Coordinates of C-alpha atoms in Angstrom, one line a residue:
Chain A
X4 CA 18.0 -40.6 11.0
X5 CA 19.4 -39.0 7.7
X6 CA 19.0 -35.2 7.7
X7 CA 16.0 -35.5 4.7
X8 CA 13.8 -37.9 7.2
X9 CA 14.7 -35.4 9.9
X10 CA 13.4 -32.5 7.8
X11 CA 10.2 -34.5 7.4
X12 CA 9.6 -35.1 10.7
X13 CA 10.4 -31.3 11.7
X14 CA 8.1 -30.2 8.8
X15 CA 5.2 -32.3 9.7
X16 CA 5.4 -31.0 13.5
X17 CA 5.6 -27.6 12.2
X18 CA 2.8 -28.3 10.1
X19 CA 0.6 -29.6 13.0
X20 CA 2.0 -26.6 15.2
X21 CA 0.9 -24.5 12.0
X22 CA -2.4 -25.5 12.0
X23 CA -3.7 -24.7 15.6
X24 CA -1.9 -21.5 15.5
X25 CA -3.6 -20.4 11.9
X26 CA -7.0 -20.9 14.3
X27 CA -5.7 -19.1 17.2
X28 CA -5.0 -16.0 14.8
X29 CA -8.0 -16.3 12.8
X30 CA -9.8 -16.0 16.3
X31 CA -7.8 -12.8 17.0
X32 CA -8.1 -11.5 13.6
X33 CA -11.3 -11.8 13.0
X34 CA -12.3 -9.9 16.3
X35 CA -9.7 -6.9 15.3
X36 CA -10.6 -6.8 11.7
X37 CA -14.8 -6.2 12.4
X38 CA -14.6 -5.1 15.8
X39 CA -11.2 -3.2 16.0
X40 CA -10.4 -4.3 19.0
X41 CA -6.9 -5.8 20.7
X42 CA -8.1 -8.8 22.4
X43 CA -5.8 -9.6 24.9
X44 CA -7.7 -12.5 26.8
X45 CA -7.6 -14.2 23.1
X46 CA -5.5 -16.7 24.8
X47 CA -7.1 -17.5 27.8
X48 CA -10.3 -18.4 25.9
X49 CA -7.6 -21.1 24.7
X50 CA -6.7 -22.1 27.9
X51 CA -10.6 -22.2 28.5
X52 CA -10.8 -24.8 25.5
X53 CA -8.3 -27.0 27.2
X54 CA -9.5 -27.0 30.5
X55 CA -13.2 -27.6 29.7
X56 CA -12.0 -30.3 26.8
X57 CA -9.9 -31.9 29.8
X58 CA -13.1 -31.4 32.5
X59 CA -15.8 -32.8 30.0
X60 CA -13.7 -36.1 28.8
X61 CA -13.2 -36.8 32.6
X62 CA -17.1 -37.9 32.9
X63 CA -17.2 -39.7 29.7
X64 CA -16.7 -43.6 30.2
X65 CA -15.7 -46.2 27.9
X66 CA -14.2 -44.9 24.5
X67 CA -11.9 -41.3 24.5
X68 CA -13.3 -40.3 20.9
X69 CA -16.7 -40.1 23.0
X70 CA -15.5 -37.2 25.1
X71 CA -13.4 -35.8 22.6
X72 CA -16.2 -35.3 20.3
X73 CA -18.3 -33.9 23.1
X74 CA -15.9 -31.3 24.3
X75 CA -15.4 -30.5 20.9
X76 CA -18.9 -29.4 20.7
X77 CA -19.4 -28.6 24.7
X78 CA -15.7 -26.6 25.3
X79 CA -16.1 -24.2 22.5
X80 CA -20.1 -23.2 22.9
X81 CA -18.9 -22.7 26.8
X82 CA -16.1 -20.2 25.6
X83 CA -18.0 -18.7 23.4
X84 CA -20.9 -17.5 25.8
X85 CA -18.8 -16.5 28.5
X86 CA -17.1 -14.3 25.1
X87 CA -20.3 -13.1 24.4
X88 CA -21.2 -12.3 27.8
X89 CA -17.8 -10.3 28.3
X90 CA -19.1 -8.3 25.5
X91 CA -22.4 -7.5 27.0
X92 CA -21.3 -6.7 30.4
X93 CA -18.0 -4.8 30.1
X94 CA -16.5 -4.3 26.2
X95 CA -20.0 -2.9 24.9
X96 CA -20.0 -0.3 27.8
X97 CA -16.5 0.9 26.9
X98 CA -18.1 1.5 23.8
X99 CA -15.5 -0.1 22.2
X100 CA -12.7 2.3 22.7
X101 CA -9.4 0.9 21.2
X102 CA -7.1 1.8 24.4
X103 CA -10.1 1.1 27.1
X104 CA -10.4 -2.3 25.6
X105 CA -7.3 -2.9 25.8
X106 CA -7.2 -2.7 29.8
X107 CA -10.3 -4.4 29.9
X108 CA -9.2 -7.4 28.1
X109 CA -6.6 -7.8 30.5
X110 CA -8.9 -7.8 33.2
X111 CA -10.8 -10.6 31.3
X112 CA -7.9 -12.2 31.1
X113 CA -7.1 -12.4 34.7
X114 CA -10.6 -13.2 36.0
X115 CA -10.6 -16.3 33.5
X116 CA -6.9 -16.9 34.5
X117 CA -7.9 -16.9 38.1
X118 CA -11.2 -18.8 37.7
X119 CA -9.4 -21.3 36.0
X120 CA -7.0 -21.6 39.2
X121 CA -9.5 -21.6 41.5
X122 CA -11.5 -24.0 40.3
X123 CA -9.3 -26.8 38.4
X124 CA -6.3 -26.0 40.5
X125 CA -2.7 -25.6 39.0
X126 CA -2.0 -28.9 37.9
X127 CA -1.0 -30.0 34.2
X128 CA -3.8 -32.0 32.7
X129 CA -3.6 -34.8 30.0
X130 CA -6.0 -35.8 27.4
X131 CA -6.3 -39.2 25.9
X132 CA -6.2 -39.1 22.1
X133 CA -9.6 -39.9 20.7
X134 CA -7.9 -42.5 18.5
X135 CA -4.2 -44.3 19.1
X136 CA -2.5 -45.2 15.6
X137 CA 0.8 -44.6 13.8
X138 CA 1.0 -43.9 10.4
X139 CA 4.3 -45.7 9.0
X140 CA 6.3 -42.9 7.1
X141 CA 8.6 -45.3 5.8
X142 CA 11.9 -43.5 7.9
X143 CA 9.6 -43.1 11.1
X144 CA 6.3 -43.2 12.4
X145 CA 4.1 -40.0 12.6
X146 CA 0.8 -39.9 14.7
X147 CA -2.7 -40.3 12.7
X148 CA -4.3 -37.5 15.1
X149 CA -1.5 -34.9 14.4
X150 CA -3.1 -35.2 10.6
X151 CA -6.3 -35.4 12.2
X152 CA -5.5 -32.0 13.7
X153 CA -4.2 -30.4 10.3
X154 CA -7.6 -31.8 8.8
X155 CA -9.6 -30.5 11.1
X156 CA -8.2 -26.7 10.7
X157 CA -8.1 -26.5 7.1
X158 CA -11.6 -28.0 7.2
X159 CA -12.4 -24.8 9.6
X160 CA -10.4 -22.0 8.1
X161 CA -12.3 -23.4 4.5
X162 CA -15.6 -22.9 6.5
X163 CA -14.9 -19.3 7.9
X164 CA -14.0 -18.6 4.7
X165 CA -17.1 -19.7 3.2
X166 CA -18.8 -18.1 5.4
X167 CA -17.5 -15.3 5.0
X168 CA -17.1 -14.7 1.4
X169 CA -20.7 -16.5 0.4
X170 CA -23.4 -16.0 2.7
X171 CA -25.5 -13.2 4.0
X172 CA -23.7 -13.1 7.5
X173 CA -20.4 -12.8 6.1
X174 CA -21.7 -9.8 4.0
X175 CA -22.9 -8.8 7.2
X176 CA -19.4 -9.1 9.1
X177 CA -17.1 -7.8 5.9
X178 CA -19.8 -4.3 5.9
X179 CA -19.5 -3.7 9.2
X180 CA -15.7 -4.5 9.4
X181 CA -15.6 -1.8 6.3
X182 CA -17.3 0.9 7.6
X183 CA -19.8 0.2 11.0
X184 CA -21.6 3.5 11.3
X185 CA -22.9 3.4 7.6
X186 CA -23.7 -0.3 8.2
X187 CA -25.9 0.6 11.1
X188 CA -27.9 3.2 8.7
X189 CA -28.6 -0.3 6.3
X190 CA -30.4 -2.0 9.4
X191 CA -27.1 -4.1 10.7
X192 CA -27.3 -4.1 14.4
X193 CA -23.8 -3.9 14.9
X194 CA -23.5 -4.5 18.7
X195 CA -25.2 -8.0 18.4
X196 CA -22.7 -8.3 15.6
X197 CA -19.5 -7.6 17.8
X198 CA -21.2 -9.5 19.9
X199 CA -21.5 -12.9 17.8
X200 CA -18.1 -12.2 16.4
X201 CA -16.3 -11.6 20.1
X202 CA -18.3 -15.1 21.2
X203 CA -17.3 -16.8 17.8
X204 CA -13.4 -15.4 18.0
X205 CA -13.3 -17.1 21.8
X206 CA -15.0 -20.1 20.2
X207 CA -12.4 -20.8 17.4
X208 CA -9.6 -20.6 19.8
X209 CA -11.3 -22.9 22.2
X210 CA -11.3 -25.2 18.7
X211 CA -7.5 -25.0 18.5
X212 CA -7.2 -25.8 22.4
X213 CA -9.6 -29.0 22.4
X214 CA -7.1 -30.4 19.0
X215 CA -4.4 -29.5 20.3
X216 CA -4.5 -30.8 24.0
X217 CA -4.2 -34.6 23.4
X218 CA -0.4 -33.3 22.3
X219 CA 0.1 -31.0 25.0
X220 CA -1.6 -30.9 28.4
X221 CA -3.7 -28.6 29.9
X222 CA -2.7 -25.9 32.1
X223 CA -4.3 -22.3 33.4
X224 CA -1.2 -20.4 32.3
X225 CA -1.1 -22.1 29.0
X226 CA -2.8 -18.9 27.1
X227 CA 0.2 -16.7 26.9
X228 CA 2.8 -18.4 24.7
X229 CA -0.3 -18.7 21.9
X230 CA -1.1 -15.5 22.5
X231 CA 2.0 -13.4 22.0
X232 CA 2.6 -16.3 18.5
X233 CA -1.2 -15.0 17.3
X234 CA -0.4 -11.6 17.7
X235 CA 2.8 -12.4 15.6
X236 CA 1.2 -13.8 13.1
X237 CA -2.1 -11.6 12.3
X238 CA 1.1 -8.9 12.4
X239 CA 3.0 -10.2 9.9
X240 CA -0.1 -11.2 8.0
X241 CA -2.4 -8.0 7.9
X242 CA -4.4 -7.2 11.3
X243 CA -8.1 -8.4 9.7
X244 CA -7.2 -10.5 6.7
X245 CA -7.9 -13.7 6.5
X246 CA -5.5 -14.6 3.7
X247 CA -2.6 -13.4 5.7
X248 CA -3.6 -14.8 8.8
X249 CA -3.1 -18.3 6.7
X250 CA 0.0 -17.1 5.1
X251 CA 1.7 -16.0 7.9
X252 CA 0.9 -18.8 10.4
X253 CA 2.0 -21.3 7.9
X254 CA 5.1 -19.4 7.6
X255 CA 5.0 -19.0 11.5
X256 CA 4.5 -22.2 12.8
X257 CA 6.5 -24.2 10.0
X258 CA 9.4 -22.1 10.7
X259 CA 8.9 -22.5 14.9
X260 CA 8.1 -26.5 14.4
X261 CA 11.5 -27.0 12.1
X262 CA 13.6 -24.6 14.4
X263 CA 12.5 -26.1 17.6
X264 CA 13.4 -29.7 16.1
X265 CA 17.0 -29.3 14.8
X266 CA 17.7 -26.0 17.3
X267 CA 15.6 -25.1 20.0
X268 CA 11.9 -23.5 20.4
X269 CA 13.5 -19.8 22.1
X270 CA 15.5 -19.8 18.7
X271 CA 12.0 -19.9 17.1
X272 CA 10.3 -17.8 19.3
X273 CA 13.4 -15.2 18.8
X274 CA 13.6 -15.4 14.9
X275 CA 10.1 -15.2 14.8
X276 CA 9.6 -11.8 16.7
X277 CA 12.3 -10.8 14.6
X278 CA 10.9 -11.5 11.6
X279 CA 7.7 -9.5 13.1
X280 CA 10.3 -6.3 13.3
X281 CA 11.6 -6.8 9.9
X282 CA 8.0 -7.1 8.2
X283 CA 6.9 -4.2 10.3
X284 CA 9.6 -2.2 9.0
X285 CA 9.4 -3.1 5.4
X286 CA 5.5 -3.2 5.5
X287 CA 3.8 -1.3 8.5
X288 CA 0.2 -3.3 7.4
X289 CA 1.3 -6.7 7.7
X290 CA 2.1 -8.6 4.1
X291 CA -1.8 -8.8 3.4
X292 CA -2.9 -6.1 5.2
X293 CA -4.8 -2.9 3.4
X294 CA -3.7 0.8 3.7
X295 CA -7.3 1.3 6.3
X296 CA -5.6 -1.2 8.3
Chain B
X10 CA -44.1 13.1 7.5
X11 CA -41.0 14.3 9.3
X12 CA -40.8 16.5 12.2
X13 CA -37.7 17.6 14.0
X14 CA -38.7 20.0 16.8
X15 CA -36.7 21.7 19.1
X16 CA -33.8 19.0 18.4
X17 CA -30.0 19.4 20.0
X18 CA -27.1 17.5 19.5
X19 CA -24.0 16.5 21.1
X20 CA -20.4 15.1 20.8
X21 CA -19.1 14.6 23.8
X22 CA -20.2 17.6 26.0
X23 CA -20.1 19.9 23.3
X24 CA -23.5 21.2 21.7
X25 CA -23.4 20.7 18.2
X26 CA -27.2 21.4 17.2
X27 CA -28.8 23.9 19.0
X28 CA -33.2 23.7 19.1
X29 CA -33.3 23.1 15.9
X30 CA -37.0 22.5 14.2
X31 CA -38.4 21.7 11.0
X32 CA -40.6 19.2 9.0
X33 CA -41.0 17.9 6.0
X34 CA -43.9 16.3 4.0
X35 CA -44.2 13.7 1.3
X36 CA -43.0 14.5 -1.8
X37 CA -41.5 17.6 -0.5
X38 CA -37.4 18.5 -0.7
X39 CA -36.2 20.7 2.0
X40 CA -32.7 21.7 1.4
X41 CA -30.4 22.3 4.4
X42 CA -28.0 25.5 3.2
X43 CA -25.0 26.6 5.5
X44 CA -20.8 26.4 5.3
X45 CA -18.6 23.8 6.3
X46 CA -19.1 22.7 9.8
X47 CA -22.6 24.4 10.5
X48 CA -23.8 21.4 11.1
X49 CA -25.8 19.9 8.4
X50 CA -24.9 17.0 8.3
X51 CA -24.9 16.3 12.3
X52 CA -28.6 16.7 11.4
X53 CA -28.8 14.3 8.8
X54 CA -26.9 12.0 11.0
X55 CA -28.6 12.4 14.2
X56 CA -32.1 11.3 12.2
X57 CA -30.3 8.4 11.2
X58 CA -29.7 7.9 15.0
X59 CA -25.9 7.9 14.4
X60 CA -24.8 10.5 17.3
X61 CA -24.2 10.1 20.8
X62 CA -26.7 12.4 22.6
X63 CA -29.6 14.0 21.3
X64 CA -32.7 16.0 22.9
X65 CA -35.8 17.3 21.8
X66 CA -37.6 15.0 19.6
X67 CA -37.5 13.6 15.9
X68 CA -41.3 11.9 15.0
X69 CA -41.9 10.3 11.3
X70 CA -44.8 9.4 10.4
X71 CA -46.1 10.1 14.3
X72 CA -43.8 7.9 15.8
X73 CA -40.4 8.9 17.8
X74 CA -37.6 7.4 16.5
X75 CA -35.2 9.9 18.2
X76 CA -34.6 7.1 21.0
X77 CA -34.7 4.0 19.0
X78 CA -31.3 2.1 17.8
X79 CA -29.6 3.1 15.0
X80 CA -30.4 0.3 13.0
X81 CA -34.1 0.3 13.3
X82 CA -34.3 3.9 11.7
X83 CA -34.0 2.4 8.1
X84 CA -36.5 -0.1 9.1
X85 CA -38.8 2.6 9.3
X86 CA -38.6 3.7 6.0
X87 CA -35.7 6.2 5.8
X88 CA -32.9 6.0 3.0
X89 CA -29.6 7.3 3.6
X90 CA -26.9 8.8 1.4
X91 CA -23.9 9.6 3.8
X92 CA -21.5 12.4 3.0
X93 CA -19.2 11.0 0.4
X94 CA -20.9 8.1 -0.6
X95 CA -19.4 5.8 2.3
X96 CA -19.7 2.6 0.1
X97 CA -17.8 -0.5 1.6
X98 CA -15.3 -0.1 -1.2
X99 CA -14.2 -4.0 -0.6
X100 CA -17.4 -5.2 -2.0
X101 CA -19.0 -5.2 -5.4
X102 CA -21.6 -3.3 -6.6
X103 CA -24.3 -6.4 -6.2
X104 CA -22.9 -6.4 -2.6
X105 CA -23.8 -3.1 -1.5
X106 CA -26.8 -3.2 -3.3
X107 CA -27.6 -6.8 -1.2
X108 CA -26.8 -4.6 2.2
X109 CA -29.3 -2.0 0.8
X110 CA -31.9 -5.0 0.9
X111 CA -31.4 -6.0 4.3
X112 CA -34.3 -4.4 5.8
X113 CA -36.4 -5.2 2.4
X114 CA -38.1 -8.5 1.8
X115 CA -39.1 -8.1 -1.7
X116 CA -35.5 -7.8 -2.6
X117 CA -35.4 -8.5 -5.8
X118 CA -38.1 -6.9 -7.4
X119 CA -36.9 -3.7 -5.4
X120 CA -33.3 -4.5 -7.2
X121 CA -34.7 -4.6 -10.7
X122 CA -36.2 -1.1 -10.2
X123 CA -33.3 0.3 -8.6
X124 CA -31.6 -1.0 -11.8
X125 CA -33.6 0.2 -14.0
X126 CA -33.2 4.1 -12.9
X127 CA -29.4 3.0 -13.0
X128 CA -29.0 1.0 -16.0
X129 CA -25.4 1.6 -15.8
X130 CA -24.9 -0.1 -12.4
X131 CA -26.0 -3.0 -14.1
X132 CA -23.3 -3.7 -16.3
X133 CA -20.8 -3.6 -13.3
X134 CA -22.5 -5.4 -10.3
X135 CA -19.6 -8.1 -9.9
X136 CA -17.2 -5.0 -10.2
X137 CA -15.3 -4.0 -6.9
X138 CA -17.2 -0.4 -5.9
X139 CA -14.0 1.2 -4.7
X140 CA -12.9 0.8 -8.6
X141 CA -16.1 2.7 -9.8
X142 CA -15.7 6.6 -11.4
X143 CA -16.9 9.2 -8.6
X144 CA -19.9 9.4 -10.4
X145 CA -20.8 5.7 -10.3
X146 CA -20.2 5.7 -7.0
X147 CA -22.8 8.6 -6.4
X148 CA -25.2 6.4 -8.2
X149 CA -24.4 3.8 -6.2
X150 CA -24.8 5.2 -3.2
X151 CA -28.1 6.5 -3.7
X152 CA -29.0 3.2 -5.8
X153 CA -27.9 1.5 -2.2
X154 CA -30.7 3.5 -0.5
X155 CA -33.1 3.5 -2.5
X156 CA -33.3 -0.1 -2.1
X157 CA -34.2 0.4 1.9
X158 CA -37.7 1.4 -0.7
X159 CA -37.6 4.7 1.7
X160 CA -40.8 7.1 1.8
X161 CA -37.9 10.0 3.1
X162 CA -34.8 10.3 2.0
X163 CA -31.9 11.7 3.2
X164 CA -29.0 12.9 0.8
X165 CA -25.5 14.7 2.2
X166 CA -23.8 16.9 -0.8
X167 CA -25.1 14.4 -3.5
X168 CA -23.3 16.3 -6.4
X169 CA -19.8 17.1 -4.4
X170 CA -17.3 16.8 -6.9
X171 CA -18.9 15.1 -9.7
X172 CA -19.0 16.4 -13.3
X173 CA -22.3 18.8 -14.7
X174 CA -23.9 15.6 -16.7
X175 CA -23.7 13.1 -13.4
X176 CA -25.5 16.4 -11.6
X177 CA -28.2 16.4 -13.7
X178 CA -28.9 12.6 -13.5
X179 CA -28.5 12.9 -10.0
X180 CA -30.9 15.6 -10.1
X181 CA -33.4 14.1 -12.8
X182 CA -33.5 11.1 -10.1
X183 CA -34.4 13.3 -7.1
X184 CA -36.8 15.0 -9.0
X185 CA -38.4 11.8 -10.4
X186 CA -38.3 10.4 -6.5
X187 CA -40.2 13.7 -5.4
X188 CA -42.6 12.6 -8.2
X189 CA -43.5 9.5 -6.4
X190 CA -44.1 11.1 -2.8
X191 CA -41.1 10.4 -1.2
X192 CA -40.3 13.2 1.3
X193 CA -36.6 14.3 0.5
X194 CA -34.1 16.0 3.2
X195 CA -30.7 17.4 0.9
X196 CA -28.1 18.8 2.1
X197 CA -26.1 20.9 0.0
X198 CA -23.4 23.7 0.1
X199 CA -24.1 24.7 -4.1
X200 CA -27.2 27.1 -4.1
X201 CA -28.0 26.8 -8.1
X202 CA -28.1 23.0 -7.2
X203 CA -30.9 23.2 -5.3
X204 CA -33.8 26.2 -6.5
X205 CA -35.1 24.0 -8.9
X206 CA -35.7 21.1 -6.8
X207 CA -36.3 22.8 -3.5
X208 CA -39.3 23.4 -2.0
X209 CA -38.0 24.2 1.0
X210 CA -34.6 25.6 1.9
X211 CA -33.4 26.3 5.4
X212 CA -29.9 28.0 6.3
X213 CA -28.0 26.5 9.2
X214 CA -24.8 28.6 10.9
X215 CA -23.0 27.2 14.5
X216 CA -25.8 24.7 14.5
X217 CA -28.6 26.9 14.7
X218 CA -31.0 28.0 12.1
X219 CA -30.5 31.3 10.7
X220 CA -33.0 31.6 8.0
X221 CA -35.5 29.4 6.3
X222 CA -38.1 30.4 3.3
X223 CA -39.6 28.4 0.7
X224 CA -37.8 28.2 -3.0
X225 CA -40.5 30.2 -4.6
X226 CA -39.4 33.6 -2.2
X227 CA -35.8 33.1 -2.7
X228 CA -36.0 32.8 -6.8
X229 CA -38.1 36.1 -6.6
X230 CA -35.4 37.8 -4.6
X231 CA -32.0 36.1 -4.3
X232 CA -30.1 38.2 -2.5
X233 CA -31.6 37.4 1.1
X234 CA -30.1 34.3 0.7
X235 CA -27.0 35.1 -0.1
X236 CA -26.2 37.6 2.6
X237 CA -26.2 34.2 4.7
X238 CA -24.3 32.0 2.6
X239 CA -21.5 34.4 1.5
X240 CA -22.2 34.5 -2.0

């Protein structure tokens, strides 16, 4: 293949790569931006995704895009309770001390980790595709779902955003990410807030996990790679913007799909945490990040 | 209307408020008097139910609200004007007004008369309010409370740092409030401020009260005042 094609073909993996990861962060962001939090077992509520996507399509006869569409609905609802709950039993009695929840979400981590373990065992589990067809690209052939996954997160990051930006509950969210103690003097009850948000976080990444694992299987220690690249990005991008968190996972994963093609994916990981350096340097808030941040 | 009796407060271990007590009625303004860090506006804040610990008890309108959530207290009926202004700067002046409506149902004829008392607040509701002039913002932030529709009224340094003709509309507005019943709690550190609005005026010092009186005593004779202030 000419090097043009090549660049295609790397660009349109980075693209799909781009995608899950802009959900991932927008997850993690949008816990740190209202609740101002670190959420270290963001990734494991990925992993959770995957599992549960894997679980529920195993007692679904007949056609794939059946149980797809099921634990597309099931997977992330499941994630996002056991978020919530996480929130009600441990994170809301730590008051929501930065450093305390930082320890505690590691501990979230692990028990989920464990669970996963102990329950599913430590085997790699595939997912069929919901639907098997190649789109001809003229050079080569590119899979229809990996455009059905790019779809499907710009058709979700469009929705948070509306969301946010045009209904009452996103006036809700955006007050109390501004200032929470003066929101709770306007009647916003911002514990069931964090609470919503922490379950809705877990629930976006489980999103990703249930696109992204007829591509990749699933696996209980499958949360840490995504982790550490959605930390990169809502870096790079602004911990709590939304706009950034786009910008930079675009930049993120196009740059880690293209230099995993031609190179390999520790180059991308490397240049990427790099770049994290570089834009930390040159701007401590992240490109799209605000002073308060 | 409001009664705070015998009330303490606490951050972390350390006593802020010590047994303090006082009421106020309707249409009434108390003013809370006292130097930086006496700890006015710990007890503006710990009506509002925005402290970690408090004892003794805070009733209005005969019911306890000193142990109910935070964000039932505006429910109740009481308006709060934070210590400067605490808008949410990212959002525009409609925005913050729509937050002051949460707890209203009526929302918008409540908006139109907030607007009308701030006509100017009007011409700039799709503006960002972290772009507004300090004085703006004041009205803002009292525009913001009065749409909770509040029958008491809670205001921390209203006029800090704004210019003499926003600190008589700021004053007209608390006067006009008063007018209409509403029970009014104001904190301020500028004594000529307050005598003519006060009905009321209390002196706090290391979170205790030191001195209270009514406005009419202290015109008469000043200088009892002063000796507490530092004037």
């Amino acid at each position: 293949m000419d090097l043009g094609p090549y660049l295609l073909f790397a660009s349109l993996e980075g693209l799909v790569h781009a995608a899950v990861l802009s959900l991932i962060a927008l997850g993690l962001s949008l816990v740190f931006g209202v609740m101002r939090i670190v959420n270290v077992a963001h990734g494991e509520f990925f992993m959770l995704g995957a599992i549960l996507a894997w679980w529920i399509s195993g007692f679904v006869f007949g056609s794939p895009a059946i149980g797809f569409l099921l634990a597309l609905i099931i997977a992330p609802l499941i994630a996002g309770v056991i978020a919530m709950s996480s929130d009600w039993l441990i994170l809301k009695h730590l008051k929501y001390d930065p450093e305390a929840t930082i320890i505690a979400t590691i501990g979230i981590l692990y028990i989920i980790q464990q669970a996963v373990l102990m329950t599913f065992g430590p085997d790699a589990r595939p997912v069929e595709q919901p639907f098997n067809y190649r789109l001809d690209l003229y050079w080569f052939g590119f899979s229809a779902y990996k455009f059905f996954v790019v779809f499907s997160a710009i058709i979700l990051l469009f929705s948070v955003w509306l969301v946010m930006a045009k209904t009452k509950f996103g006036l809700i969210l955006r007050a109390t990410q501004l200032d929470s103690e003066t929101a709770q003097a306007f009647g916003i009850p911002i514990s069931t807030v964090y609470s919503l948000v922490f379950g809705v976080g877990a629930a976006i990444a489980a999103v990703a996990a249930v696109l992204i694992v007829p591509i990749q299987q699933a696996h209980y220690l499958m949360g840490g790679e995504p982790l550490l690249l959605a930390f990169i990005v809502v870096i790079i991008g602004g911990l709590g913007s939304l706009r950034g968190t786009v910008a930079a996972a675009v930049l993120i994963g196009m740059s880690d799909g293209i230099i995993s093609v031609f190179f390999s994916p520790n180059l991308a990981k490397i240049i990427a945490t790099l770049f994290v350096v570089i834009v930390l340097l040159i701007k401590p808030n992240g490109l799209f990040g605000s002073e308060k941040t | 209307m409001l009664e705070v009796s015998n009330l303490s407060t606490y951050y972390s271990n350390i006593k802020i408020l010590k047994d303090i007590s006082f009421t106020v009625q309707r249409g009434e303004v108390l003013c809370l008097l006292g130097r930086n860090g006496a700890g006015k506006t710990t007890t503006l804040k710990s009506i509002m139910g925005l402290v970690d610990k408090v004892e003794g008890n805070i009733n209005f309108n005969n019911e306890r609200i000193s142990k109910i959530s935070a964000h039932l207290v505006p429910k109740k009926g009481i308006g709060y004007v934070p210590q400067g202004r605490r808008l949410f700067s990212e959002l525009t002046v409609e925005e913050n007004l729509e937050i002051g409506l949460l707890t209203r149902k009526n929302g918008e004829q409540t908006i139109n008369k907030v607007l009308e008392m701030f006509p100017r607040l009007n011409e700039r509701l799709k503006q960002v309010s972290g772009t507004l002039s300090g004085g703006e913002q004041q009205m803002l932030a009292l525009a913001r409370a009065l749409c909770i529709e509040p029958t008491l009224l809670l205001l921390d340094e209203p006029t800090e740092g704004l210019q003499p003709s926003m600190i008589s509309l700021i004053r007209k507005s608390v006067l006009e409030l008063k007018k209409q019943g509403v029970a009014i709690l104001l904190v301020e550190q500028r004594v000529e401020a307050i005598l003519s609005i006060a009905d009321k005026i209390i002196v706090i010092e290391n979170g205790a009260i030191v001195f209270s009186s009514t406005a009419q005593k202290i015109k008469n004779n000043p200088k009892k005042l002063y000796r507490f202030i530092g004037v």
